Coordinates of C-alpha atoms (C1' of nucleotides) and ligand atoms in Angstrom, one line a residue:
Chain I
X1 CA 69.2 97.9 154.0
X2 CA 69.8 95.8 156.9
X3 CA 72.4 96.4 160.3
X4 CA 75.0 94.4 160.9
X5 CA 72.9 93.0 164.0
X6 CA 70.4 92.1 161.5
X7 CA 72.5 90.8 158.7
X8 CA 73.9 88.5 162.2
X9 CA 70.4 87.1 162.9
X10 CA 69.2 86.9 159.7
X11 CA 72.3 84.4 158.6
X12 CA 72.8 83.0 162.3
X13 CA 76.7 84.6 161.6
X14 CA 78.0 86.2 164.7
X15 CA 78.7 90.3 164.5
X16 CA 82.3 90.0 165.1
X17 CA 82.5 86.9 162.5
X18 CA 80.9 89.1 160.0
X19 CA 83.6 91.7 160.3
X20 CA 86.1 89.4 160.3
X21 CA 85.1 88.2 157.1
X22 CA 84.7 91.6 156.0
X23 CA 88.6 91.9 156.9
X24 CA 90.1 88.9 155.3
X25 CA 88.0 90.3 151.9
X26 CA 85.4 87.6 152.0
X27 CA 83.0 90.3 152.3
X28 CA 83.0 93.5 150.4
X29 CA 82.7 97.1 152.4
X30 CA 79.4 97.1 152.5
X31 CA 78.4 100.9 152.6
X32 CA 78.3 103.0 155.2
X33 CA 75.8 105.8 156.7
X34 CA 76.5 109.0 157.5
X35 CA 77.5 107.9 161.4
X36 CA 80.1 105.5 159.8
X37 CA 77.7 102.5 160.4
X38 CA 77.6 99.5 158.1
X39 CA 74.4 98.7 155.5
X40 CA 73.9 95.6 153.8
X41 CA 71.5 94.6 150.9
X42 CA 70.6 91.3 149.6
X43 CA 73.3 90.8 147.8
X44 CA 75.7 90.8 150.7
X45 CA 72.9 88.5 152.5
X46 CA 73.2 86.1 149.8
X47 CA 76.9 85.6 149.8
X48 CA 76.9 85.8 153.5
X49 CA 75.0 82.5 153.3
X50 CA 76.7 81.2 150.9
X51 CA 79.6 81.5 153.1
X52 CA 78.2 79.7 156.0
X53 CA 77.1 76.9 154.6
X54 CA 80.3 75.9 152.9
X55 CA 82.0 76.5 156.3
X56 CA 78.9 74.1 157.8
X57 CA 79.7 71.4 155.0
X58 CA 83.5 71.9 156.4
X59 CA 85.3 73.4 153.7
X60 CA 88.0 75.3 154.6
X61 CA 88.3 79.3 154.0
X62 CA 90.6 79.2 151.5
X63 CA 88.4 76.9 149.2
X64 CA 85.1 79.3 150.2
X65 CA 87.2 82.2 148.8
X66 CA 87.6 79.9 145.2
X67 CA 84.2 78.8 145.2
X68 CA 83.2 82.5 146.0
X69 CA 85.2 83.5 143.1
X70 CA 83.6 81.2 140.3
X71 CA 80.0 81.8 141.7
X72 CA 81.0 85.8 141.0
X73 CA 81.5 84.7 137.3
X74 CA 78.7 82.5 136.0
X75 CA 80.3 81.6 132.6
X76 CA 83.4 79.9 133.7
X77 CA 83.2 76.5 133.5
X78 CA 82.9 74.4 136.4
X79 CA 85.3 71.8 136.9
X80 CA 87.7 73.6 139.5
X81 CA 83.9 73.9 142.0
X82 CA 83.5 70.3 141.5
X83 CA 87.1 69.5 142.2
X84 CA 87.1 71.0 145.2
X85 CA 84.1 69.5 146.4
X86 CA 85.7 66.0 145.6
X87 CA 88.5 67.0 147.7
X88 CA 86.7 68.2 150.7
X89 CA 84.8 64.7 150.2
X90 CA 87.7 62.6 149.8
X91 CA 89.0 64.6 153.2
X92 CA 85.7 64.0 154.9
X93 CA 86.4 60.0 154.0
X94 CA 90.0 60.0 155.0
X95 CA 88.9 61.6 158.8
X96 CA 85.6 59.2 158.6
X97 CA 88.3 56.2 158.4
X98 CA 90.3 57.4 160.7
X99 CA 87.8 57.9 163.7
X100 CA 86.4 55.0 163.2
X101 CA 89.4 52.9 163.9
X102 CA 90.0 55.6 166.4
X103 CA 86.5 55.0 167.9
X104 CA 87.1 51.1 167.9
X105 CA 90.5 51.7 169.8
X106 CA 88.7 53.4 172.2
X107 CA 85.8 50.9 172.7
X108 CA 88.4 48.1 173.3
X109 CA 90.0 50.3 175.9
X110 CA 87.1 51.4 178.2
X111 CA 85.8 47.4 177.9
X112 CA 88.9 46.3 179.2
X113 CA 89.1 48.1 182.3
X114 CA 87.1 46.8 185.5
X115 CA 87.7 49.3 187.5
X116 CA 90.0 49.8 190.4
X117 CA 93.2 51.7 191.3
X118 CA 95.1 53.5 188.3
X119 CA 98.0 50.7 188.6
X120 CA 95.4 48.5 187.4
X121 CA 93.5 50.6 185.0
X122 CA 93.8 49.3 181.2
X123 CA 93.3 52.8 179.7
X124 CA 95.8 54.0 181.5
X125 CA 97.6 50.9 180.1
X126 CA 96.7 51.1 176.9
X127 CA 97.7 55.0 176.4
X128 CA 100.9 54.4 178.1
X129 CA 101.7 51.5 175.2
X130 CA 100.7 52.0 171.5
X131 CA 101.7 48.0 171.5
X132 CA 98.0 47.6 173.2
X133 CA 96.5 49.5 170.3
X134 CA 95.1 47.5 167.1
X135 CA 96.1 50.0 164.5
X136 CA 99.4 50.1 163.8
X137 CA 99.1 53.9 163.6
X138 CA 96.5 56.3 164.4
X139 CA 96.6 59.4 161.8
X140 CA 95.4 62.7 163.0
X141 CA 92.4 63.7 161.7
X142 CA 93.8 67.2 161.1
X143 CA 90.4 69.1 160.8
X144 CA 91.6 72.5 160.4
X145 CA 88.5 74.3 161.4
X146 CA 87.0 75.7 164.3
X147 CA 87.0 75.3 168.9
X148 CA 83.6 76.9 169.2
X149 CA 81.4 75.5 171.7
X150 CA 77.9 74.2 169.3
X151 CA 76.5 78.0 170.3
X152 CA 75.4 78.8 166.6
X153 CA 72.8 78.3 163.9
X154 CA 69.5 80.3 164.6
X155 CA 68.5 80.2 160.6
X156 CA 65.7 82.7 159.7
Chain K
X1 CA 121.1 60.6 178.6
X2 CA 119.3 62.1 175.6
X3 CA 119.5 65.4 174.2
X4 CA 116.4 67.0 172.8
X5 CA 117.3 66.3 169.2
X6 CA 117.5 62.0 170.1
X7 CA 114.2 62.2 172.4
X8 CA 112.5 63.4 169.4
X9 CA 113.6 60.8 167.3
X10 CA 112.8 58.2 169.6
X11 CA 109.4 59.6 170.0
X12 CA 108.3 61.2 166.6
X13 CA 107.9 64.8 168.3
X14 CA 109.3 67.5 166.8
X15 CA 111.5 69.7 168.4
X16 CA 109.8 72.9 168.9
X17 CA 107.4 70.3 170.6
X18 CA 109.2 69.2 173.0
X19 CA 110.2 72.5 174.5
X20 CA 106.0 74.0 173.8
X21 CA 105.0 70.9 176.2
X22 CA 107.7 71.9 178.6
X23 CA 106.6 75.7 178.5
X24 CA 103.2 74.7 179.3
X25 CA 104.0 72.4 182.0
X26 CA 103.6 68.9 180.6
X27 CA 106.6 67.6 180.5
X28 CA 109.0 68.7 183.4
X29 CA 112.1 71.0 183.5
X30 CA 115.1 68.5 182.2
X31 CA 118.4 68.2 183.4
X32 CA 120.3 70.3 181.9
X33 CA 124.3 70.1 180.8
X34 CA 126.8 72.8 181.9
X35 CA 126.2 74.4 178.6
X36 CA 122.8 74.7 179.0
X37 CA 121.0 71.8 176.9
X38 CA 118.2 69.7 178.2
X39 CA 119.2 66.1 178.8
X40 CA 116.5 63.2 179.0
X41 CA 116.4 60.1 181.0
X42 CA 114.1 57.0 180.3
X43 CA 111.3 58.8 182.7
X44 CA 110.7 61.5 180.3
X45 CA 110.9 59.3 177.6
X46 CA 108.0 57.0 178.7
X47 CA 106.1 60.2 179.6
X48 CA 106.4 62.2 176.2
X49 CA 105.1 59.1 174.6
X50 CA 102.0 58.8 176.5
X51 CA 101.7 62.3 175.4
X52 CA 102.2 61.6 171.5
X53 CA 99.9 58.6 172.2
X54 CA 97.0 60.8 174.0
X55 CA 97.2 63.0 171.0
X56 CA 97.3 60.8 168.4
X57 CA 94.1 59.3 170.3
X58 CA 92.5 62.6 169.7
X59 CA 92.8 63.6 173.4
X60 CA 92.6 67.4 173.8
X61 CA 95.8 68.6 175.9
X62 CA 93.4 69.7 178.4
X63 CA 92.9 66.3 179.3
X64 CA 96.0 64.7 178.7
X65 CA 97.5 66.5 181.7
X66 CA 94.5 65.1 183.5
X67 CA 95.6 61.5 181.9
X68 CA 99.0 62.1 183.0
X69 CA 98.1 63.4 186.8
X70 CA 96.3 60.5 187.6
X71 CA 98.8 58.1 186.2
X72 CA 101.7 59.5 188.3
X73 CA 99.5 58.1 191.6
X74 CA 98.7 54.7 190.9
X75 CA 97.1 54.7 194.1
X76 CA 94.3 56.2 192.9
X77 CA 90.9 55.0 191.9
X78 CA 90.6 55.2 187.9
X79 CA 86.9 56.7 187.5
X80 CA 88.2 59.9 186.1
X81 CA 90.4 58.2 184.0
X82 CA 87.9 56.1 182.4
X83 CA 85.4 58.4 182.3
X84 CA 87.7 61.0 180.4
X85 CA 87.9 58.6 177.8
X86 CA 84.3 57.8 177.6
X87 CA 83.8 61.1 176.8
X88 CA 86.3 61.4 174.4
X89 CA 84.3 58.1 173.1
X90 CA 81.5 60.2 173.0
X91 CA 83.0 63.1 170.7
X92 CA 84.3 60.9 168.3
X93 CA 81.1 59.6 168.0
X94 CA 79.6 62.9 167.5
X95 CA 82.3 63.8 165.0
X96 CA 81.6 60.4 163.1
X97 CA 78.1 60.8 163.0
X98 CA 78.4 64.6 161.5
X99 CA 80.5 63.8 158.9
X100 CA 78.7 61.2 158.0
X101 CA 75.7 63.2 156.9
X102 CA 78.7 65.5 155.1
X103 CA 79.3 62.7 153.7
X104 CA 76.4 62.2 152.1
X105 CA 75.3 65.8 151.2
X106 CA 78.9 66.0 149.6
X107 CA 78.0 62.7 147.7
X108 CA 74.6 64.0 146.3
X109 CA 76.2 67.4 145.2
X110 CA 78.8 66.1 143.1
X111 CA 76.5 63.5 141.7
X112 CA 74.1 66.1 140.6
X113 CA 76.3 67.7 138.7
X114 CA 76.7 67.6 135.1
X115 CA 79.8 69.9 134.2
X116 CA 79.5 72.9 132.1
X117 CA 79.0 76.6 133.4
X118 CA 78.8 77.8 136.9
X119 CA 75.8 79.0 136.3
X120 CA 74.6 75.5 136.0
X121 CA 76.4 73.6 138.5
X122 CA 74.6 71.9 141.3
X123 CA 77.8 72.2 143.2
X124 CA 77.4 75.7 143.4
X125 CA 74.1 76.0 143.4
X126 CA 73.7 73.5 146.6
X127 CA 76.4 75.7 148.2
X128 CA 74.2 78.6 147.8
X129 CA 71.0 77.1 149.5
X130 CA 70.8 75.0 152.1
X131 CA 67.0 73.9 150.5
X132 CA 69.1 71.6 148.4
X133 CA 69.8 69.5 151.4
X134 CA 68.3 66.2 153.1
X135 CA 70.1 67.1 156.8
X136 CA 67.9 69.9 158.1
X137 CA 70.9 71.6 159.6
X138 CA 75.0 70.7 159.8
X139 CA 76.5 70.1 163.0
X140 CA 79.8 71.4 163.2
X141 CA 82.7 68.7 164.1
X142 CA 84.6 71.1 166.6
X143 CA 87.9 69.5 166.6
X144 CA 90.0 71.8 169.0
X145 CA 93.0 70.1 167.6
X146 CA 96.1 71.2 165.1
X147 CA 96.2 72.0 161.9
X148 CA 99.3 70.7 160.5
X149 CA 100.0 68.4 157.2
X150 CA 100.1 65.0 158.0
X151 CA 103.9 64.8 157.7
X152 CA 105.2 63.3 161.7
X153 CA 105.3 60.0 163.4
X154 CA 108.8 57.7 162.4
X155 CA 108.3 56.0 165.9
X156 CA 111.9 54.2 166.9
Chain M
dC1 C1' 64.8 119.2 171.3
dC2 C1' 66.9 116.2 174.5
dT3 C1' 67.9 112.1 176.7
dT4 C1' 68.6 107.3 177.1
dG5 C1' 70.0 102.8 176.0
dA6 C1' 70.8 99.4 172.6
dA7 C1' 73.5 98.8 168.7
dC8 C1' 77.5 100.0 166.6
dC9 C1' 82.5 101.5 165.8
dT10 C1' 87.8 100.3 166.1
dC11 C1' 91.5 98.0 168.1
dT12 C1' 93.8 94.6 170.7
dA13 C1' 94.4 90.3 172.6
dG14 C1' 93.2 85.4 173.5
dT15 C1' 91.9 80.6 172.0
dT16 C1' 94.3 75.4 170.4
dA17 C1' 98.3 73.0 169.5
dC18 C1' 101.7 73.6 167.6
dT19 C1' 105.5 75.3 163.7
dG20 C1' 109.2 78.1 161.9
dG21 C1' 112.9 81.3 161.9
dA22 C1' 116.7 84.6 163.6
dG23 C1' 120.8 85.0 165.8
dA24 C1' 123.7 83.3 169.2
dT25 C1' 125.9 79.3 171.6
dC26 C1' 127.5 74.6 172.4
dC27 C1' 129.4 70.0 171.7
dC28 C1' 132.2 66.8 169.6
dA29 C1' 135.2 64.8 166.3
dT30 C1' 139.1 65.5 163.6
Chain D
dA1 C1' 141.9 74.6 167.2
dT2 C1' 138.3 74.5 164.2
dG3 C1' 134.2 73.4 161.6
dG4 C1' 129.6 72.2 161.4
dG5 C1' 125.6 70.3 163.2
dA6 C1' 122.8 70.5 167.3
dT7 C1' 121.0 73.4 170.6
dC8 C1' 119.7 77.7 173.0
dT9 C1' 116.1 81.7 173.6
dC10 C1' 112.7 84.6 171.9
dC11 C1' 109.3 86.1 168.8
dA12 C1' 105.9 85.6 165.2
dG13 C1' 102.7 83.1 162.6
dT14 C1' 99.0 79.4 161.5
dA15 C1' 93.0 78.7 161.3
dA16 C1' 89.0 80.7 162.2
dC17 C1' 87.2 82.9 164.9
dT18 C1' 85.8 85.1 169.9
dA19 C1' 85.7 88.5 173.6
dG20 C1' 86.5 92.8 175.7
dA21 C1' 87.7 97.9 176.4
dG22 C1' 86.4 102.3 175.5
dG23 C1' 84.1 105.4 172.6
dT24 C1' 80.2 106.8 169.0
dT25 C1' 75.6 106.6 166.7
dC26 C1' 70.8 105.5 166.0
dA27 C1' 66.0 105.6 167.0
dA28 C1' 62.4 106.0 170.1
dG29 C1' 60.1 108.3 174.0
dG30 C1' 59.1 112.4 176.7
Ligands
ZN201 ZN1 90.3 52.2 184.4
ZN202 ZN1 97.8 53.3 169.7
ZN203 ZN1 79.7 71.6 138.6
ZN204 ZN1 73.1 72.3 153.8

DNA sequence: CCTTGAACCTCTAGTTACTGGAGATCCCAT
DNA sequence: ATGGGATCTCCAGTAACTAGAGGTTCAAGG
C-alpha cells in the first residue's frame, strides 16, 4: 500500500492533483489508516496512469471519465472509445490547421519589420489591421486544457 | 457615439467582454451618459480591435497590454514589440510540434484497432500504457487561453 | 517512551479569459 | 405615458488544476 507522496512520484501526478481527482470522482476513496491517512494499491496506480496519459494525449476530463468508464467494463463493445479518440484527433487536426496559418501570419509579420520606432513597426501594424493578415479569419484554437508551467512528468 | 451594445457589433466582442477588459484595465473608463451607460468614440473602437486581433493571434492578455503600451508611444523603439511576437512565434511552434506527435500517436491507436470488446481494443489498451507509444514522453501544449465554443467573430 | 520533522489532513482561494444570469434601470419610439 | 429592448452592477461559474494556512499523523532516532 503506497502514500499518497508515493502514488505522486510513482505516476509523476502532483499530491494536490491526486486529490482533486479523488474529488471530482475520477478516483475512488482509496482507504484510509487508522490516522485518517490515504492508502493506495495497484489498482488505484493503474488507473491513476491511465488518467494521465489520456490528459498527456490532450483529451479532455470529461472524455477520461467515459473512457474510464468502458475500461471498468471489459465486455462492452468498443465503438464509443474509438469515437472519442477520433474526435480528440479530428480536434488535434482542426488546432494543427489553425496554428499553422497562425504561425505563417506570424512569420510574415516579424519579416516585415526592420526595426525602428513603433510608428514604424509592421507588427504593430499588422495587429492593429486584420486587413494585413492573409487569413481571412484566424479561429481560436480553444484548447480547453491546462496554464501549467512544463514542471511535470518524472515517470518511474 | 456608441453604446456598448453597437461597439460589440462592430467588433465581434461580446458584451460581458467589453466591460471584463474594462475591469481589468485594458480598455479605459468610457464616457458615460447621464443615465449611466458607457458611450464609445472611434479611439476605443480602434483599440478594442487590436485587442480582438491580439487574441485571435493567440497573444496571452498578459502581453497584449504590453502590445498595446508600446503602441500608445510611437516614439518608442519597437524591440519589445517584435520580440513579444517572436516569442509568441516560438510557442506556437512548440504547440505545433506537440500536437503533431498527438497527431500521430492518435493516428496509430485508432488504426490498431479492430472493433469488438474493450477488452480488446487497442484504443484502450494504448491509453493504459504509455509502452504502446513511439514519442518517449508527451509534451503538454499549455495554452493559457479560453475555453469557449467556437461561436464569436461577425466582424462589421 | 518521547521527540522531531517530513508527510499528511481539510479547507479556501487563486489562476486564465471569459460567460451567464438576476434584478434593477435607462432610452427611445410610438 | 408606456412598453420593450438595451444597459447597469454584482455575483457565480467554466477547465483543470495549484498554492497556502493551520493543524494532525507517521516513522525513525535517541
Ligand atoms: Zn517592429
Ligand atoms: Zn489577422
Ligand atoms: Zn476499439
Ligand atoms: Zn503515450
Amino acid at each position: 500500500m503506497l502514500g499518497i507522496g508515493q502514488l505522486s512520484a510513482e505516476t509523476g501526478t502532483k499530491v494536490p492533483t491526486i486529490r482533486y481527482y479523488e474529488d471530482i470522482g475520477l478516483l475512488p476513496e482509496p482507504e484510509r489508516t487508522v490516522g485518517n491517512q490515504r492508502r493506495y494499491g495497484q489498482q488505484q496506480v493503474d488507473r491513476l496512469r491511465f488518467i494521465r496519459h489520456c490528459r498527456d494525449m490532450g483529451f479532455p476530463l470529461a472524455d477520461v471519465r467515459a473512457l474510464l468508464d468502458l475500461s471498468d467494463d471489459p465486455e462492452r463493445s468498443c465503438a464509443s472509445a474509438d469515437t472519442i479518440a477520433r474526435h480528440q484527433l479530428q480536434e488535434v487536426e482542426r488546432r494543427l490547421a489553425s496554428l499553422a496559418s497562425l504561425r505563417q501570419e506570424l512569420c510574415r509579420m516579424i519579416d516585415q519589420c526592420a526595426g525602428g520606432t513603433v510608428a514604424d513597426c509592421r507588427v504593430i501594424e499588422s495587429l492593429a489591421d486584420h486587413a494585413h493578415c492573409i487569413a481571412d479569419r484566424h479561429t481560436t484554437p480553444a484548447p480547453t486544457e491546462q496554464h501549467v508551467e512544463p514542471t511535470r512528468r518524472d515517470p518511474a
